[in-house]
C-alpha cells in the first residue's frame, strides 16, 4: 500500500518483559476500551487536565484559540500517520526510501529509530504524546523486524550498539515466533471479547462528539473528515500548510458506526466472525 493509505491495528498486549505469556491473565493485555495515549492511568490524568503544545501549558476545558477556528483536542499527535508507518517499516523498501525522503535525504537519528518493541511500548506508557498504534505487519510479516539490507541506521548518541534488527520481547526468540504469538494473542478470548471497544474509538460512536470527549479521544481538528474545505482556501500558502498537515500528521478514518458495537464471540465459538470484517484503512 502507498504510505498515504495505511491500515491501523491496535496494540493488544501489555507484557513485553515476561519470558512466557499467559493468555488467561487479563494483565497480559492492553485495555482496549481506552485510547492508546491513556492506557497508563497516569497519562489519563495528564490528558484530562492539560495539553502540552510547543512548550505552553493549556487546560483542555479552557483551551482558547484567538481566531476561534481550532476546536479543543486531547492529543497533539495522531495514532496513525505516514511518518508512523515509515517509522515502523524503515528497514523495508519502499518505506526506507520514503523515510529518507521525509528526513531530508538521510536517515533520522538513531535515538528516534524503531529499534525495540519493548522500548516502543515503554515509551508509549510513559507519555501520552507518543500514541502510535500498530500496523498489520506486526501480525504477519516477520521480515520488517530484520535489517536484512544492512542499512546504516546509526548508533544512539548516549552509547549502545549499532541499530540493526528490532529487539524482540523475551517471549519471542525470532521474528517468526513473535508473529506467531502476536497473531495468537489477536485471536485470544480476551481480545475477541474486548476488541469492539477499540473499534468504537477508532471507527465508531466514540470517535466524535461528546462520547469522544468523555473517552479522552479527541485529536487535532484537521485530522477529521470534512474539517476544512480546501476549495474555500484561496491563500496558496495557507492551503499548502493545511495540505502538509493533513498529509504528514495523519487522518482519522471515516466514522463507520454511530452506535455501540457488540462484542465478538470467542474464536472457538461456532458464531465467531473475524473482528476485522470492517475496513481498517486510514487515508493519510
C-alpha atoms as an extended CHARMM CRD file, in Angstrom:
* protein
*
       284  EXT
         1         1  UNK       CA              0.0000000000        0.0000000000        0.0000000000  PROA      1               0.0000000000
         2         2  UNK       CA              1.2100000000        3.5520000000       -0.5840000000  PROA      2               0.0000000000
         3         3  UNK       CA              2.1340000000        5.4730000000        2.5500000000  PROA      3               0.0000000000
         4         4  UNK       CA             -0.8960000000        7.7580000000        2.1460000000  PROA      4               0.0000000000
         5         5  UNK       CA             -3.2450000000        4.8130000000        2.6960000000  PROA      5               0.0000000000
         6         6  UNK       CA             -2.4470000000        2.6900000000        5.7200000000  PROA      6               0.0000000000
         7         7  UNK       CA             -4.1630000000        0.0360000000        7.7900000000  PROA      7               0.0000000000
         8         8  UNK       CA             -4.3230000000        0.5670000000       11.5170000000  PROA      8               0.0000000000
         9         9  UNK       CA             -4.1870000000       -2.2160000000       14.0880000000  PROA      9               0.0000000000
        10        10  UNK       CA             -4.1920000000       -1.9450000000       17.8820000000  PROA      10              0.0000000000
        11        11  UNK       CA             -1.5260000000       -2.6340000000       20.4200000000  PROA      11              0.0000000000
        12        12  UNK       CA             -3.1260000000       -5.6730000000       22.0520000000  PROA      12              0.0000000000
        13        13  UNK       CA             -0.5240000000       -6.8090000000       24.5970000000  PROA      13              0.0000000000
        14        14  UNK       CA              0.8110000000       -5.0710000000       27.6900000000  PROA      14              0.0000000000
        15        15  UNK       CA              3.5090000000       -7.5890000000       28.6610000000  PROA      15              0.0000000000
        16        16  UNK       CA              6.8260000000       -7.1750000000       26.8770000000  PROA      16              0.0000000000
        17        17  UNK       CA              9.0450000000       -8.3250000000       29.7580000000  PROA      17              0.0000000000
        18        18  UNK       CA              7.9760000000      -11.8940000000       30.6060000000  PROA      18              0.0000000000
        19        19  UNK       CA              9.6020000000      -14.9620000000       29.1060000000  PROA      19              0.0000000000
        20        20  UNK       CA              6.2000000000      -16.5390000000       28.5610000000  PROA      20              0.0000000000
        21        21  UNK       CA              2.7400000000      -15.0790000000       28.0130000000  PROA      21              0.0000000000
        22        22  UNK       CA             -0.4000000000      -16.2410000000       29.7760000000  PROA      22              0.0000000000
        23        23  UNK       CA             -3.4330000000      -15.5290000000       27.5940000000  PROA      23              0.0000000000
        24        24  UNK       CA             -5.6970000000      -16.4390000000       30.5320000000  PROA      24              0.0000000000
        25        25  UNK       CA             -4.3580000000      -13.4780000000       32.5300000000  PROA      25              0.0000000000
        26        26  UNK       CA             -6.0870000000      -10.1350000000       31.7540000000  PROA      26              0.0000000000
        27        27  UNK       CA             -2.9680000000       -8.2080000000       32.8000000000  PROA      27              0.0000000000
        28        28  UNK       CA             -1.2190000000       -9.6890000000       29.7570000000  PROA      28              0.0000000000
        29        29  UNK       CA             -3.3740000000       -7.4900000000       27.5300000000  PROA      29              0.0000000000
        30        30  UNK       CA             -3.7600000000       -3.7990000000       26.8250000000  PROA      30              0.0000000000
        31        31  UNK       CA             -7.0130000000       -2.1360000000       27.9050000000  PROA      31              0.0000000000
        32        32  UNK       CA             -8.7910000000       -1.8710000000       24.5510000000  PROA      32              0.0000000000
        33        33  UNK       CA            -11.5150000000        0.3970000000       25.9070000000  PROA      33              0.0000000000
        34        34  UNK       CA             -9.1080000000        3.3410000000       26.1510000000  PROA      34              0.0000000000
        35        35  UNK       CA             -7.1490000000        5.3190000000       23.5440000000  PROA      35              0.0000000000
        36        36  UNK       CA             -3.5380000000        4.1630000000       23.4710000000  PROA      36              0.0000000000
        37        37  UNK       CA             -2.4120000000        7.5020000000       24.9080000000  PROA      37              0.0000000000
        38        38  UNK       CA             -4.1880000000        6.8940000000       28.2150000000  PROA      38              0.0000000000
        39        39  UNK       CA             -3.8370000000        3.1460000000       28.7400000000  PROA      39              0.0000000000
        40        40  UNK       CA             -1.4790000000        4.1790000000       31.5330000000  PROA      40              0.0000000000
        41        41  UNK       CA             -3.7970000000        5.7680000000       34.1610000000  PROA      41              0.0000000000
        42        42  UNK       CA             -1.1410000000        8.3710000000       34.9870000000  PROA      42              0.0000000000
        43        43  UNK       CA             -1.2720000000        9.5740000000       31.3880000000  PROA      43              0.0000000000
        44        44  UNK       CA             -5.0470000000        9.8680000000       31.6200000000  PROA      44              0.0000000000
        45        45  UNK       CA             -4.6410000000       12.3790000000       34.4430000000  PROA      45              0.0000000000
        46        46  UNK       CA             -2.2880000000       14.4780000000       32.3270000000  PROA      46              0.0000000000
        47        47  UNK       CA             -4.5270000000       14.4050000000       29.2640000000  PROA      47              0.0000000000
        48        48  UNK       CA             -7.6380000000       15.2160000000       31.2590000000  PROA      48              0.0000000000
        49        49  UNK       CA             -6.1010000000       18.2530000000       32.9180000000  PROA      49              0.0000000000
        50        50  UNK       CA             -3.8190000000       19.7820000000       30.3510000000  PROA      50              0.0000000000
        51        51  UNK       CA             -2.3370000000       19.7800000000       26.8720000000  PROA      51              0.0000000000
        52        52  UNK       CA              1.3360000000       20.4190000000       26.2300000000  PROA      52              0.0000000000
        53        53  UNK       CA              1.7910000000       22.1040000000       22.8700000000  PROA      53              0.0000000000
        54        54  UNK       CA              5.0000000000       23.8360000000       21.8110000000  PROA      54              0.0000000000
        55        55  UNK       CA              6.0850000000       24.1400000000       25.4140000000  PROA      55              0.0000000000
        56        56  UNK       CA              2.9640000000       26.0390000000       26.5040000000  PROA      56              0.0000000000
        57        57  UNK       CA              0.5010000000       24.6160000000       29.0030000000  PROA      57              0.0000000000
        58        58  UNK       CA             -3.2300000000       24.7780000000       28.3040000000  PROA      58              0.0000000000
        59        59  UNK       CA             -6.1280000000       23.3360000000       30.2560000000  PROA      59              0.0000000000
        60        60  UNK       CA             -8.3530000000       21.2960000000       27.9910000000  PROA      60              0.0000000000
        61        61  UNK       CA            -11.5030000000       22.8290000000       29.4930000000  PROA      61              0.0000000000
        62        62  UNK       CA            -10.2980000000       26.3960000000       28.8180000000  PROA      62              0.0000000000
        63        63  UNK       CA             -8.2710000000       25.9750000000       25.6200000000  PROA      63              0.0000000000
        64        64  UNK       CA             -8.6100000000       29.1960000000       23.6690000000  PROA      64              0.0000000000
        65        65  UNK       CA             -7.8620000000       29.9170000000       20.0370000000  PROA      65              0.0000000000
        66        66  UNK       CA             -7.6600000000       33.6760000000       19.3390000000  PROA      66              0.0000000000
        67        67  UNK       CA             -9.1720000000       33.1760000000       15.8730000000  PROA      67              0.0000000000
        68        68  UNK       CA            -11.8910000000       30.8470000000       17.0790000000  PROA      68              0.0000000000
        69        69  UNK       CA            -11.0280000000       28.2260000000       14.4640000000  PROA      69              0.0000000000
        70        70  UNK       CA             -9.3390000000       25.4200000000       16.4100000000  PROA      70              0.0000000000
        71        71  UNK       CA            -11.5180000000       23.0420000000       18.3930000000  PROA      71              0.0000000000
        72        72  UNK       CA            -10.2880000000       21.6550000000       21.6920000000  PROA      72              0.0000000000
        73        73  UNK       CA             -8.2630000000       18.4580000000       21.4560000000  PROA      73              0.0000000000
        74        74  UNK       CA             -6.5260000000       15.9940000000       23.7620000000  PROA      74              0.0000000000
        75        75  UNK       CA             -3.5150000000       14.9610000000       21.6680000000  PROA      75              0.0000000000
        76        76  UNK       CA             -1.0430000000       16.8340000000       19.5090000000  PROA      76              0.0000000000
        77        77  UNK       CA             -0.0280000000       13.6340000000       17.7190000000  PROA      77              0.0000000000
        78        78  UNK       CA             -2.0940000000       11.0240000000       15.9090000000  PROA      78              0.0000000000
        79        79  UNK       CA             -2.3440000000        7.2530000000       16.2510000000  PROA      79              0.0000000000
        80        80  UNK       CA             -1.7310000000        6.6500000000       12.5370000000  PROA      80              0.0000000000
        81        81  UNK       CA              0.3140000000        8.7480000000       10.1330000000  PROA      81              0.0000000000
        82        82  UNK       CA              2.5270000000        8.3880000000        7.0890000000  PROA      82              0.0000000000
        83        83  UNK       CA              5.5730000000        9.1390000000        9.2310000000  PROA      83              0.0000000000
        84        84  UNK       CA              4.4990000000        6.4740000000       11.7180000000  PROA      84              0.0000000000
        85        85  UNK       CA              4.2080000000        3.8330000000        9.0040000000  PROA      85              0.0000000000
        86        86  UNK       CA              7.6800000000        4.7290000000        7.7120000000  PROA      86              0.0000000000
        87        87  UNK       CA              8.9770000000        4.6160000000       11.2940000000  PROA      87              0.0000000000
        88        88  UNK       CA              7.8970000000        1.0090000000       11.7280000000  PROA      88              0.0000000000
        89        89  UNK       CA              8.9000000000       -0.0900000000        8.2040000000  PROA      89              0.0000000000
        90        90  UNK       CA             12.2010000000        1.7770000000        7.9260000000  PROA      90              0.0000000000
        91        91  UNK       CA             14.0500000000       -1.4930000000        7.1890000000  PROA      91              0.0000000000
        92        92  UNK       CA             11.7280000000       -2.4210000000        4.3100000000  PROA      92              0.0000000000
        93        93  UNK       CA             11.6180000000       -0.8250000000        0.8660000000  PROA      93              0.0000000000
        94        94  UNK       CA              9.9670000000        1.2660000000       -0.4620000000  PROA      94              0.0000000000
        95        95  UNK       CA              9.4190000000        2.6730000000        3.0180000000  PROA      95              0.0000000000
        96        96  UNK       CA             13.1580000000        3.0240000000        3.5970000000  PROA      96              0.0000000000
        97        97  UNK       CA             13.4080000000        5.4340000000        0.6740000000  PROA      97              0.0000000000
        98        98  UNK       CA             10.2480000000        7.2570000000        1.7470000000  PROA      98              0.0000000000
        99        99  UNK       CA             11.6830000000        7.6570000000        5.2500000000  PROA      99              0.0000000000
       100       100  UNK       CA             14.9350000000        9.0600000000        3.8610000000  PROA      100             0.0000000000
       101       101  UNK       CA             12.9900000000       11.4810000000        1.6710000000  PROA      101             0.0000000000
       102       102  UNK       CA             10.9100000000       12.6410000000        4.6390000000  PROA      102             0.0000000000
       103       103  UNK       CA             14.0580000000       13.2010000000        6.7240000000  PROA      103             0.0000000000
       104       104  UNK       CA             15.8030000000       15.3780000000        4.1370000000  PROA      104             0.0000000000
       105       105  UNK       CA             17.6900000000       12.6660000000        2.2260000000  PROA      105             0.0000000000
       106       106  UNK       CA             19.1240000000       10.9530000000        5.2900000000  PROA      106             0.0000000000
       107       107  UNK       CA             18.0900000000        8.5140000000        7.9990000000  PROA      107             0.0000000000
       108       108  UNK       CA             16.6440000000       10.0120000000       11.1450000000  PROA      108             0.0000000000
       109       109  UNK       CA             18.9390000000        9.9620000000       14.1800000000  PROA      109             0.0000000000
       110       110  UNK       CA             19.3900000000        6.5310000000       15.7250000000  PROA      110             0.0000000000
       111       111  UNK       CA             17.7680000000        7.5360000000       19.0250000000  PROA      111             0.0000000000
       112       112  UNK       CA             14.4390000000        8.0390000000       17.2510000000  PROA      112             0.0000000000
       113       113  UNK       CA             14.5270000000        4.8830000000       15.1280000000  PROA      113             0.0000000000
       114       114  UNK       CA             12.2150000000        1.9460000000       15.7560000000  PROA      114             0.0000000000
       115       115  UNK       CA             14.7660000000       -0.2430000000       17.4810000000  PROA      115             0.0000000000
       116       116  UNK       CA             12.9030000000       -2.2340000000       20.1350000000  PROA      116             0.0000000000
       117       117  UNK       CA              9.3420000000       -3.4360000000       20.6450000000  PROA      117             0.0000000000
       118       118  UNK       CA              9.6270000000       -3.3930000000       24.4710000000  PROA      118             0.0000000000
       119       119  UNK       CA             11.0920000000        0.1280000000       24.3610000000  PROA      119             0.0000000000
       120       120  UNK       CA              8.3680000000        1.3320000000       21.9870000000  PROA      120             0.0000000000
       121       121  UNK       CA              5.6970000000        0.1160000000       24.4000000000  PROA      121             0.0000000000
       122       122  UNK       CA              7.5240000000        1.6030000000       27.3740000000  PROA      122             0.0000000000
       123       123  UNK       CA              7.7280000000        4.9850000000       25.6430000000  PROA      123             0.0000000000
       124       124  UNK       CA              4.0060000000        4.9960000000       24.9100000000  PROA      124             0.0000000000
       125       125  UNK       CA              3.2400000000        4.0870000000       28.5120000000  PROA      125             0.0000000000
       126       126  UNK       CA              5.4910000000        6.8610000000       29.8450000000  PROA      126             0.0000000000
       127       127  UNK       CA              3.9190000000        9.7120000000       27.8750000000  PROA      127             0.0000000000
       128       128  UNK       CA              0.5310000000       10.4700000000       26.2730000000  PROA      128             0.0000000000
       129       129  UNK       CA              2.2540000000       12.3580000000       23.4710000000  PROA      129             0.0000000000
       130       130  UNK       CA              3.5290000000        9.3150000000       21.5660000000  PROA      130             0.0000000000
       131       131  UNK       CA              0.3300000000        7.4540000000       20.8140000000  PROA      131             0.0000000000
       132       132  UNK       CA              1.0820000000        5.4280000000       17.7110000000  PROA      132             0.0000000000
       133       133  UNK       CA             -0.9780000000        2.3030000000       17.2220000000  PROA      133             0.0000000000
       134       134  UNK       CA              0.3420000000       -0.6570000000       15.2200000000  PROA      134             0.0000000000
       135       135  UNK       CA              0.2400000000       -1.6660000000       11.5630000000  PROA      135             0.0000000000
       136       136  UNK       CA             -0.7610000000       -5.0700000000       10.1200000000  PROA      136             0.0000000000
       137       137  UNK       CA              2.8530000000       -6.1280000000        9.5540000000  PROA      137             0.0000000000
       138       138  UNK       CA              3.1110000000       -6.7940000000       13.3070000000  PROA      138             0.0000000000
       139       139  UNK       CA              0.7700000000       -9.7400000000       12.7570000000  PROA      139             0.0000000000
       140       140  UNK       CA              2.0230000000      -11.3640000000        9.5640000000  PROA      140             0.0000000000
       141       141  UNK       CA              5.3500000000      -10.0210000000        8.2260000000  PROA      141             0.0000000000
       142       142  UNK       CA              8.4520000000      -11.0070000000       10.2400000000  PROA      142             0.0000000000
       143       143  UNK       CA             10.8990000000       -9.5430000000        7.7160000000  PROA      143             0.0000000000
       144       144  UNK       CA             10.2130000000       -5.9470000000        8.7480000000  PROA      144             0.0000000000
       145       145  UNK       CA             11.8170000000       -6.7190000000       12.1080000000  PROA      145             0.0000000000
       146       146  UNK       CA             15.1430000000       -7.6380000000       10.4960000000  PROA      146             0.0000000000
       147       147  UNK       CA             17.7080000000       -5.3540000000        8.8980000000  PROA      147             0.0000000000
       148       148  UNK       CA             18.4020000000       -7.8080000000        6.0880000000  PROA      148             0.0000000000
       149       149  UNK       CA             19.5020000000       -4.9880000000        3.7890000000  PROA      149             0.0000000000
       150       150  UNK       CA             22.1320000000       -3.8810000000        6.3180000000  PROA      150             0.0000000000
       151       151  UNK       CA             21.0400000000       -0.2450000000        6.2770000000  PROA      151             0.0000000000
       152       152  UNK       CA             23.2590000000        2.0510000000        8.3360000000  PROA      152             0.0000000000
       153       153  UNK       CA             20.6930000000        3.2320000000       10.8820000000  PROA      153             0.0000000000
       154       154  UNK       CA             23.2880000000        4.7800000000       13.1580000000  PROA      154             0.0000000000
       155       155  UNK       CA             24.2850000000        4.4390000000       16.7700000000  PROA      155             0.0000000000
       156       156  UNK       CA             22.4700000000        6.0600000000       19.7240000000  PROA      156             0.0000000000
       157       157  UNK       CA             24.1010000000        9.2890000000       20.9000000000  PROA      157             0.0000000000
       158       158  UNK       CA             24.2600000000        8.1260000000       24.5080000000  PROA      158             0.0000000000
       159       159  UNK       CA             26.0510000000        4.9160000000       23.6440000000  PROA      159             0.0000000000
       160       160  UNK       CA             24.8060000000        1.4730000000       22.8320000000  PROA      160             0.0000000000
       161       161  UNK       CA             25.1940000000       -0.8220000000       19.8810000000  PROA      161             0.0000000000
       162       162  UNK       CA             24.5560000000       -0.0520000000       16.2400000000  PROA      162             0.0000000000
       163       163  UNK       CA             20.8620000000       -0.0580000000       15.3480000000  PROA      163             0.0000000000
       164       164  UNK       CA             20.1940000000       -3.2620000000       13.4200000000  PROA      164             0.0000000000
       165       165  UNK       CA             17.4170000000       -5.8000000000       13.8910000000  PROA      165             0.0000000000
       166       166  UNK       CA             14.4750000000       -4.8310000000       16.0800000000  PROA      166             0.0000000000
       167       167  UNK       CA             14.7690000000       -6.0270000000       19.6800000000  PROA      167             0.0000000000
       168       168  UNK       CA             12.0370000000       -8.5440000000       20.4780000000  PROA      168             0.0000000000
       169       169  UNK       CA             10.2830000000       -9.1590000000       23.8070000000  PROA      169             0.0000000000
       170       170  UNK       CA             11.6880000000      -12.0610000000       25.8740000000  PROA      170             0.0000000000
       171       171  UNK       CA              8.7590000000      -14.3010000000       24.9390000000  PROA      171             0.0000000000
       172       172  UNK       CA              9.8860000000      -14.3910000000       21.2940000000  PROA      172             0.0000000000
       173       173  UNK       CA             13.3120000000      -15.5550000000       20.1480000000  PROA      173             0.0000000000
       174       174  UNK       CA             12.8270000000      -14.9130000000       16.4210000000  PROA      174             0.0000000000
       175       175  UNK       CA             10.6760000000      -12.5610000000       14.3220000000  PROA      175             0.0000000000
       176       176  UNK       CA              8.6940000000      -15.5780000000       13.1360000000  PROA      176             0.0000000000
       177       177  UNK       CA              7.9420000000      -16.6060000000       16.7090000000  PROA      177             0.0000000000
       178       178  UNK       CA              6.9220000000      -13.0460000000       17.5590000000  PROA      178             0.0000000000
       179       179  UNK       CA              4.4360000000      -13.0160000000       14.6720000000  PROA      179             0.0000000000
       180       180  UNK       CA              3.0340000000      -16.4220000000       15.6300000000  PROA      180             0.0000000000
       181       181  UNK       CA              2.4860000000      -15.4940000000       19.2790000000  PROA      181             0.0000000000
       182       182  UNK       CA              1.2680000000      -11.9940000000       18.4760000000  PROA      182             0.0000000000
       183       183  UNK       CA             -1.2840000000      -13.3120000000       15.9950000000  PROA      183             0.0000000000
       184       184  UNK       CA             -2.3890000000      -15.8780000000       18.5570000000  PROA      184             0.0000000000
       185       185  UNK       CA             -2.9620000000      -13.0410000000       21.0220000000  PROA      185             0.0000000000
       186       186  UNK       CA             -5.1070000000      -11.2610000000       18.4360000000  PROA      186             0.0000000000
       187       187  UNK       CA             -7.3660000000      -14.3170000000       18.2490000000  PROA      187             0.0000000000
       188       188  UNK       CA             -7.4300000000      -14.8610000000       22.0180000000  PROA      188             0.0000000000
       189       189  UNK       CA            -10.6430000000      -14.9130000000       24.0390000000  PROA      189             0.0000000000
       190       190  UNK       CA             -9.7080000000      -11.6430000000       25.7670000000  PROA      190             0.0000000000
       191       191  UNK       CA             -9.2160000000       -9.7060000000       22.5340000000  PROA      191             0.0000000000
       192       192  UNK       CA            -12.3230000000      -11.2350000000       20.9630000000  PROA      192             0.0000000000
       193       193  UNK       CA            -14.3340000000      -10.0720000000       23.9830000000  PROA      193             0.0000000000
       194       194  UNK       CA            -12.8850000000       -6.5550000000       24.0580000000  PROA      194             0.0000000000
       195       195  UNK       CA            -11.8710000000       -5.5260000000       20.5440000000  PROA      195             0.0000000000
       196       196  UNK       CA            -15.2680000000       -3.9240000000       19.8960000000  PROA      196             0.0000000000
       197       197  UNK       CA            -14.3040000000       -1.2330000000       22.4160000000  PROA      197             0.0000000000
       198       198  UNK       CA            -11.2840000000       -0.2310000000       20.3360000000  PROA      198             0.0000000000
       199       199  UNK       CA            -13.3700000000       -0.2380000000       17.1510000000  PROA      199             0.0000000000
       200       200  UNK       CA            -15.7930000000        2.1540000000       18.8770000000  PROA      200             0.0000000000
       201       201  UNK       CA            -12.8790000000        4.5480000000       19.4780000000  PROA      201             0.0000000000
       202       202  UNK       CA            -11.3440000000        4.3960000000       16.0100000000  PROA      202             0.0000000000
       203       203  UNK       CA            -14.3220000000        3.8320000000       13.6990000000  PROA      203             0.0000000000
       204       204  UNK       CA            -17.3930000000        4.1160000000       15.8990000000  PROA      204             0.0000000000
       205       205  UNK       CA            -19.5270000000        6.2750000000       18.1420000000  PROA      205             0.0000000000
       206       206  UNK       CA            -16.6390000000        7.3200000000       20.4190000000  PROA      206             0.0000000000
       207       207  UNK       CA            -14.7310000000        8.8450000000       17.5180000000  PROA      207             0.0000000000
       208       208  UNK       CA            -16.5610000000       12.1870000000       17.5710000000  PROA      208             0.0000000000
       209       209  UNK       CA            -18.7730000000       14.3430000000       19.7360000000  PROA      209             0.0000000000
       210       210  UNK       CA            -19.4610000000       14.1070000000       23.4360000000  PROA      210             0.0000000000
       211       211  UNK       CA            -18.6940000000       10.3970000000       23.5500000000  PROA      211             0.0000000000
       212       212  UNK       CA            -15.1950000000       11.1280000000       22.2020000000  PROA      212             0.0000000000
       213       213  UNK       CA            -14.7000000000       13.9320000000       24.7240000000  PROA      213             0.0000000000
       214       214  UNK       CA            -15.7610000000       11.6840000000       27.5980000000  PROA      214             0.0000000000
       215       215  UNK       CA            -13.4090000000        8.9410000000       26.3600000000  PROA      215             0.0000000000
       216       216  UNK       CA            -10.4660000000       11.4070000000       26.0670000000  PROA      216             0.0000000000
       217       217  UNK       CA            -10.3720000000       10.5880000000       22.3750000000  PROA      217             0.0000000000
       218       218  UNK       CA            -10.2670000000       13.9750000000       20.6060000000  PROA      218             0.0000000000
       219       219  UNK       CA             -7.4830000000       14.7530000000       18.1130000000  PROA      219             0.0000000000
       220       220  UNK       CA             -6.4530000000       17.8680000000       16.2260000000  PROA      220             0.0000000000
       221       221  UNK       CA             -9.3600000000       19.1600000000       14.1690000000  PROA      221             0.0000000000
       222       222  UNK       CA             -7.6450000000       18.8390000000       10.7800000000  PROA      222             0.0000000000
       223       223  UNK       CA             -7.4360000000       15.0600000000       11.1920000000  PROA      223             0.0000000000
       224       224  UNK       CA            -11.2070000000       14.6840000000       10.8520000000  PROA      224             0.0000000000
       225       225  UNK       CA            -13.0710000000       14.1890000000        7.5980000000  PROA      225             0.0000000000
       226       226  UNK       CA            -14.7130000000       17.3770000000        6.3750000000  PROA      226             0.0000000000
       227       227  UNK       CA            -12.9330000000       19.5880000000        8.9080000000  PROA      227             0.0000000000
       228       228  UNK       CA            -11.9140000000       22.0360000000        6.1890000000  PROA      228             0.0000000000
       229       229  UNK       CA            -12.9600000000       22.5820000000        2.5840000000  PROA      229             0.0000000000
       230       230  UNK       CA             -9.7360000000       23.1650000000        0.6730000000  PROA      230             0.0000000000
       231       231  UNK       CA            -11.6880000000       24.6610000000       -2.2110000000  PROA      231             0.0000000000
       232       232  UNK       CA            -12.5700000000       27.5570000000        0.0880000000  PROA      232             0.0000000000
       233       233  UNK       CA             -8.9150000000       28.2450000000        0.9860000000  PROA      233             0.0000000000
       234       234  UNK       CA             -7.7480000000       30.8350000000       -1.5380000000  PROA      234             0.0000000000
       235       235  UNK       CA             -4.3780000000       31.6790000000        0.0180000000  PROA      235             0.0000000000
       236       236  UNK       CA             -1.8720000000       29.2590000000       -1.6270000000  PROA      236             0.0000000000
       237       237  UNK       CA              0.4790000000       29.3790000000        1.3690000000  PROA      237             0.0000000000
       238       238  UNK       CA             -2.3070000000       28.5960000000        3.8150000000  PROA      238             0.0000000000
       239       239  UNK       CA             -3.6090000000       25.8360000000        1.5530000000  PROA      239             0.0000000000
       240       240  UNK       CA             -0.1480000000       24.2490000000        1.2490000000  PROA      240             0.0000000000
       241       241  UNK       CA              0.2200000000       24.3920000000        5.0300000000  PROA      241             0.0000000000
       242       242  UNK       CA             -3.1220000000       22.6700000000        5.5900000000  PROA      242             0.0000000000
       243       243  UNK       CA             -2.3860000000       20.0190000000        2.9540000000  PROA      243             0.0000000000
       244       244  UNK       CA              1.0090000000       19.3410000000        4.5330000000  PROA      244             0.0000000000
       245       245  UNK       CA             -0.5740000000       18.9550000000        7.9670000000  PROA      245             0.0000000000
       246       246  UNK       CA             -3.1810000000       16.5250000000        6.6550000000  PROA      246             0.0000000000
       247       247  UNK       CA             -0.5940000000       14.5470000000        4.6720000000  PROA      247             0.0000000000
       248       248  UNK       CA              2.0270000000       14.1840000000        7.4010000000  PROA      248             0.0000000000
       249       249  UNK       CA              0.1090000000       14.3940000000       10.6680000000  PROA      249             0.0000000000
       250       250  UNK       CA             -2.4100000000       11.6770000000        9.9000000000  PROA      250             0.0000000000
       251       251  UNK       CA             -6.1410000000       11.4100000000        9.3870000000  PROA      251             0.0000000000
       252       252  UNK       CA             -8.9000000000        9.9520000000       11.4880000000  PROA      252             0.0000000000
       253       253  UNK       CA            -10.8130000000        7.3740000000        9.4030000000  PROA      253             0.0000000000
       254       254  UNK       CA            -14.3700000000        7.9030000000        8.2440000000  PROA      254             0.0000000000
       255       255  UNK       CA            -16.8460000000        7.2330000000       11.0360000000  PROA      255             0.0000000000
       256       256  UNK       CA            -18.4540000000        3.9360000000       10.0780000000  PROA      256             0.0000000000
       257       257  UNK       CA            -20.5450000000        3.1830000000       13.1530000000  PROA      257             0.0000000000
       258       258  UNK       CA            -22.7920000000        5.6120000000       15.0330000000  PROA      258             0.0000000000
       259       259  UNK       CA            -23.9100000000        3.1560000000       17.7220000000  PROA      259             0.0000000000
       260       260  UNK       CA            -22.1460000000        0.9580000000       20.2530000000  PROA      260             0.0000000000
       261       261  UNK       CA            -20.6090000000       -2.1160000000       18.6320000000  PROA      261             0.0000000000
       262       262  UNK       CA            -21.3980000000       -5.5790000000       20.0360000000  PROA      262             0.0000000000
       263       263  UNK       CA            -18.5190000000       -7.6940000000       21.2650000000  PROA      263             0.0000000000
       264       264  UNK       CA            -17.1930000000      -10.5820000000       19.1870000000  PROA      264             0.0000000000
       265       265  UNK       CA            -17.6490000000      -14.2260000000       20.0200000000  PROA      265             0.0000000000
       266       266  UNK       CA            -14.6280000000      -16.2230000000       21.1040000000  PROA      266             0.0000000000
       267       267  UNK       CA            -12.5730000000      -17.6170000000       18.2360000000  PROA      267             0.0000000000
       268       268  UNK       CA            -13.5970000000      -21.0710000000       19.4820000000  PROA      268             0.0000000000
       269       269  UNK       CA            -17.2900000000      -20.1800000000       19.3270000000  PROA      269             0.0000000000
       270       270  UNK       CA            -19.3430000000      -21.5030000000       16.3720000000  PROA      270             0.0000000000
       271       271  UNK       CA            -20.7030000000      -17.9500000000       15.9860000000  PROA      271             0.0000000000
       272       272  UNK       CA            -17.2510000000      -16.3760000000       15.6890000000  PROA      272             0.0000000000
       273       273  UNK       CA            -16.5710000000      -13.9710000000       12.8350000000  PROA      273             0.0000000000
       274       274  UNK       CA            -13.4290000000      -12.0060000000       12.1230000000  PROA      274             0.0000000000
       275       275  UNK       CA            -13.2920000000       -8.8320000000       14.2470000000  PROA      275             0.0000000000
       276       276  UNK       CA            -11.7650000000       -7.0280000000       11.2710000000  PROA      276             0.0000000000
       277       277  UNK       CA            -14.5040000000       -7.5460000000        8.7170000000  PROA      277             0.0000000000
       278       278  UNK       CA            -14.9920000000       -3.7630000000        8.6530000000  PROA      278             0.0000000000
       279       279  UNK       CA            -12.3330000000       -1.7790000000        6.7610000000  PROA      279             0.0000000000
       280       280  UNK       CA             -9.2620000000       -0.8410000000        8.7690000000  PROA      280             0.0000000000
       281       281  UNK       CA             -7.8520000000        1.5490000000        6.1700000000  PROA      281             0.0000000000
       282       282  UNK       CA             -6.8400000000        5.0440000000        7.1840000000  PROA      282             0.0000000000
       283       283  UNK       CA             -6.1990000000        7.6230000000        4.4750000000  PROA      283             0.0000000000
       284       284  UNK       CA             -3.0670000000        9.5260000000        5.4840000000  PROA      284             0.0000000000
